[in-house]
Short mmCIF file of C-alpha atoms and ligand atoms in Angstrom, two decimals:
data_model
loop_
_atom_site.label_atom_id
_atom_site.label_comp_id
_atom_site.label_asym_id
_atom_site.label_seq_id
_atom_site.Cartn_x
_atom_site.Cartn_y
_atom_site.Cartn_z
CA MET X 1 25.30 26.13 16.80
CA SER X 2 27.79 23.27 16.41
CA THR X 3 27.45 19.62 16.34
CA ARG X 4 31.54 18.79 16.66
CA ASP X 5 32.84 17.97 19.30
CA HIS X 6 34.70 20.51 21.85
CA GLY X 7 35.80 18.26 24.87
CA LEU X 8 39.65 17.87 23.90
CA ILE X 9 39.73 21.22 22.94
CA GLU X 10 38.03 22.14 25.89
CA GLU X 11 40.67 20.73 27.77
CA LEU X 12 43.89 21.13 25.67
CA LEU X 13 42.74 25.41 25.91
CA ALA X 14 42.06 24.86 29.92
CA GLY X 15 45.62 23.19 30.52
CA ARG X 16 46.98 25.99 27.96
CA VAL X 17 45.68 28.34 30.52
CA LEU X 18 45.98 26.54 33.63
CA GLY X 19 49.84 26.23 33.37
CA GLY X 20 51.31 26.03 28.79
CA LEU X 21 50.89 23.02 27.39
CA GLU X 22 54.36 20.11 26.47
CA PRO X 23 54.97 20.77 22.80
CA GLU X 24 52.93 17.89 21.30
CA ASP X 25 49.84 18.81 23.70
CA ASP X 26 49.91 21.68 21.87
CA ALA X 27 50.92 20.49 18.70
CA ALA X 28 47.30 18.34 18.96
CA LEU X 29 45.45 21.73 19.92
CA LEU X 30 45.94 23.27 17.02
CA ALA X 31 45.26 20.32 14.84
CA ALA X 32 41.93 19.40 16.41
CA MET X 33 41.15 23.18 16.16
CA ALA X 34 42.38 23.69 11.75
CA ALA X 35 39.83 20.14 11.67
CA HIS X 36 37.12 22.43 12.62
CA GLY X 37 37.90 24.67 10.26
CA ASP X 38 35.81 27.85 11.06
CA CYS X 39 34.05 27.48 13.91
CA GLU X 40 32.23 29.64 16.12
CA GLU X 41 31.86 27.57 18.98
CA CYS X 42 36.38 26.89 19.04
CA ARG X 43 36.46 30.91 19.01
CA ARG X 44 33.98 31.50 21.46
CA LEU X 45 36.48 28.40 23.52
CA GLU X 46 39.47 29.77 23.27
CA ALA X 47 38.45 34.00 23.30
CA GLY X 48 36.81 32.88 26.81
CA PHE X 49 39.75 31.15 28.22
CA GLU X 50 41.84 34.11 26.85
CA GLU X 51 40.34 35.85 29.26
CA THR X 52 40.90 33.61 31.97
CA ALA X 53 44.44 34.17 31.48
CA GLY X 54 43.50 38.04 31.79
CA LEU X 55 41.59 37.25 35.12
CA LEU X 56 44.54 34.41 37.01
CA GLY X 57 47.26 37.26 35.56
CA PHE X 58 45.49 40.10 37.50
CA ALA X 59 45.02 37.31 40.69
CA LEU X 60 48.80 36.42 40.70
CA ASP X 61 49.50 39.92 41.15
CA ALA X 62 47.61 41.07 43.61
CA VAL X 63 47.72 38.23 46.33
CA PRO X 64 50.53 37.21 47.26
CA VAL X 65 49.37 33.66 48.40
CA ARG X 66 47.52 33.46 45.13
CA GLU X 67 50.59 33.27 44.71
CA GLU X 68 51.75 29.49 46.02
CA LEU X 69 48.31 28.42 45.36
CA ALA X 70 48.66 28.90 41.82
CA ASP X 71 52.55 28.23 41.26
CA ARG X 72 51.06 24.99 43.15
CA VAL X 73 47.86 23.66 40.92
CA LEU X 74 50.58 25.49 37.55
CA GLU X 75 52.95 22.68 39.20
CA GLY X 76 49.95 19.94 39.23
CA ALA X 77 49.54 19.90 35.86
CA ARG X 78 53.24 20.09 34.82
CA VAL X 79 53.23 17.41 36.70
CA ALA X 80 50.43 16.01 35.45
CA GLY X 81 51.00 16.12 31.29
CA TRP X 82 47.72 16.81 29.48
CA ALA X 83 48.92 14.25 27.18
CA GLY X 84 49.31 12.19 30.17
CA ARG X 85 45.69 10.34 32.37
CA ARG X 86 48.19 10.37 35.04
CA ARG X 87 46.27 11.90 37.12
CA PRO X 88 43.03 12.22 35.58
CA GLN X 89 41.41 13.62 39.13
CA ARG X 90 43.91 16.60 39.67
CA ARG X 91 43.11 17.50 35.36
CA ALA X 92 39.37 17.62 35.58
CA ALA X 93 39.42 19.01 38.86
CA LEU X 94 41.70 21.63 36.63
CA VAL X 95 39.65 22.03 34.16
CA ALA X 96 36.91 22.55 36.05
CA ILE X 97 38.27 25.86 38.38
CA ALA X 98 39.05 27.39 34.31
CA ALA X 99 35.33 26.89 33.82
CA ALA X 100 34.81 28.18 36.60
CA LEU X 101 36.39 31.44 35.88
CA VAL X 102 34.90 31.65 32.33
CA VAL X 103 30.82 31.42 33.91
CA VAL X 104 32.01 34.69 36.02
CA ILE X 105 33.37 36.35 33.19
CA ALA X 106 30.44 35.32 30.98
CA GLY X 107 29.06 36.58 34.16
CA VAL X 108 30.23 40.43 34.41
CA ALA X 109 30.40 40.69 30.62
CA THR X 110 26.67 39.21 30.26
CA LEU X 111 25.74 42.62 33.03
CA ARG X 112 27.75 44.80 32.15
CA PRO X 113 27.10 48.53 30.90
CA ARG X 114 26.88 48.02 27.05
CA THR X 115 29.50 51.30 27.55
CA GLN X 116 32.05 49.49 29.84
CA PRO X 117 34.88 47.48 28.67
CA ILE X 118 34.77 43.91 30.04
CA VAL X 119 38.32 43.88 30.36
CA GLY X 120 37.77 46.86 33.35
CA ALA X 121 35.24 45.00 34.86
CA THR X 122 37.54 41.57 35.09
CA SER X 123 41.05 43.41 36.80
CA ALA X 124 38.77 43.90 38.99
CA GLN X 125 38.30 40.64 40.51
CA GLN X 126 38.80 40.50 44.89
CA VAL X 127 40.38 37.57 45.95
CA ARG X 128 40.14 36.54 49.83
CA ARG X 129 41.47 34.36 51.94
CA PHE X 130 39.56 32.58 54.27
CA GLN X 131 41.60 31.58 57.90
CA GLY X 132 40.17 29.25 60.41
CA GLY X 133 40.88 26.29 59.88
CA ALA X 134 43.50 23.33 58.28
CA GLY X 135 44.64 23.71 54.55
CA ALA X 136 44.44 26.95 51.88
CA LEU X 137 40.68 28.48 51.26
CA THR X 138 40.42 30.92 49.11
CA LEU X 139 37.31 33.23 47.52
CA LEU X 140 37.28 34.96 44.02
CA TYR X 141 34.83 37.01 43.36
CA ALA X 142 34.06 40.31 41.32
CA PRO X 143 32.31 42.98 43.91
CA GLY X 144 29.42 44.52 42.96
CA GLN X 145 28.46 41.73 40.76
CA PRO X 146 26.85 37.58 40.95
CA GLY X 147 29.44 35.09 41.13
CA ALA X 148 32.14 33.60 42.85
CA LEU X 149 34.14 31.33 43.29
CA VAL X 150 35.22 29.02 46.07
CA TRP X 151 38.69 27.32 46.19
CA GLY X 152 40.17 25.42 48.20
CA GLU X 153 43.30 22.27 48.19
CA ASP X 154 44.71 19.84 51.73
CA LEU X 155 40.88 20.54 53.74
CA PRO X 156 40.15 18.30 55.55
CA ALA X 157 36.93 15.96 55.12
CA PRO X 158 33.76 17.79 56.36
CA GLY X 159 32.93 13.46 57.56
CA ALA X 160 30.98 11.13 57.76
CA GLY X 161 27.35 12.76 56.20
CA LYS X 162 28.91 15.60 56.85
CA THR X 163 30.15 18.97 54.28
CA TYR X 164 30.97 21.77 54.67
CA GLU X 165 28.41 25.25 54.31
CA ILE X 166 29.31 28.85 52.54
CA TRP X 167 27.97 31.85 54.01
CA MET X 168 27.56 34.74 53.43
CA ILE X 169 26.46 37.22 56.46
CA THR X 170 25.61 40.91 56.45
CA GLY X 171 24.75 41.62 60.24
CA SER X 172 24.37 39.13 61.74
CA THR X 173 22.25 37.03 58.97
CA PRO X 174 23.93 34.38 57.86
CA VAL X 175 22.53 33.07 54.43
CA SER X 176 23.75 30.10 52.68
CA ALA X 177 25.48 30.47 48.94
CA GLY X 178 25.21 26.20 49.10
CA CYS X 179 27.46 23.62 50.49
CA ALA X 180 30.15 21.55 49.00
CA SER X 181 32.33 18.54 50.10
CA PRO X 182 36.41 18.57 49.07
CA THR X 183 37.62 15.51 46.76
CA ASN X 184 41.33 14.27 48.21
CA GLY X 185 40.85 17.88 49.92
CA GLU X 186 40.33 19.89 46.98
CA LEU X 187 37.50 22.06 46.29
CA SER X 188 36.18 23.72 43.52
CA ALA X 189 32.83 25.65 43.95
CA PHE X 190 31.39 27.39 42.14
CA THR X 191 27.73 29.89 44.49
CA ASP X 192 26.24 32.70 41.98
CA ALA X 193 25.27 34.58 44.18
CA ASP X 194 26.91 38.40 44.59
CA VAL X 195 28.90 38.06 48.02
CA SER X 196 30.68 41.13 47.57
CA ARG X 197 27.58 42.48 49.39
CA SER X 198 28.83 40.46 52.97
CA ASP X 199 30.63 41.72 55.45
CA LEU X 200 31.47 38.11 56.44
CA MET X 201 31.83 34.72 54.09
CA ALA X 202 31.79 31.68 56.57
CA VAL X 203 31.92 28.02 56.63
CA THR X 204 30.60 25.72 59.04
CA LEU X 205 30.90 21.65 58.55
CA GLU X 206 26.70 20.36 58.61
CA PRO X 207 24.68 17.70 57.86
CA ARG X 208 24.54 16.60 54.54
CA SER X 209 21.02 18.18 53.77
CA CYS X 210 22.36 21.54 53.81
CA PRO X 211 20.49 23.49 55.98
CA PRO X 212 18.91 26.73 55.58
CA ALA X 213 20.80 28.45 58.59
CA PRO X 214 24.62 27.86 59.50
CA THR X 215 23.72 24.35 63.33
CA THR X 216 27.25 25.25 63.98
CA GLN X 217 30.63 27.52 64.23
CA PRO X 218 32.82 28.83 61.81
CA VAL X 219 35.40 26.87 60.71
CA TYR X 220 36.38 29.69 57.96
CA THR X 221 36.12 32.89 57.63
CA ALA X 222 36.62 35.36 55.18
CA THR X 223 36.26 39.18 55.55
CA LEU X 224 34.84 41.61 52.55
CA ALA X 225 34.62 44.71 54.43
ZN1 LIG G 301 34.96 23.90 16.65
#
């Protein structure tokens, strides 16, 4: 196990996947990886983000709304500039999204029978847009696999003492997939639950205690069937 710092390399690899790098950042990435020489961790990170790139590419093709969302994310990445520090929050959010996708893929890779190629698993990723409230809220998951990413933009603040709670609903029974609140309207939340067993996903506004059963009506819903 390497004890070298991989923070910068990870950020730049995420940037390359999500929006491309400015030439000087690309050079910085190559230099940083060259400095590590034959580094197992560098290879692991690079392979992970390459899988992410494949997944993002599939999502773009599959769902029109995703294209619009992703375009805005990529635009944000370009505006931010991966060398600059003008919008560190946006940059951090993009890195979090890329990292979460790598987690999804890693989970798929671990749990998939060895006879099935990982590429086949990632191409089964599904993207669903939530209907209802303001902004855009999207669910990314792989049917039959644990792990899902909930990704939102331009979401209203939940209000003082409140949070969004995400529910998996089968029949009439809601099961909590966790609570999350947007930062500046942006939300990136990963759950390790297998959401594909649900008929419906719903989001309610709840107290920050994150109750085990919903206390309000859904503000967003997404049908999975
Ligand atoms: Zn390394």
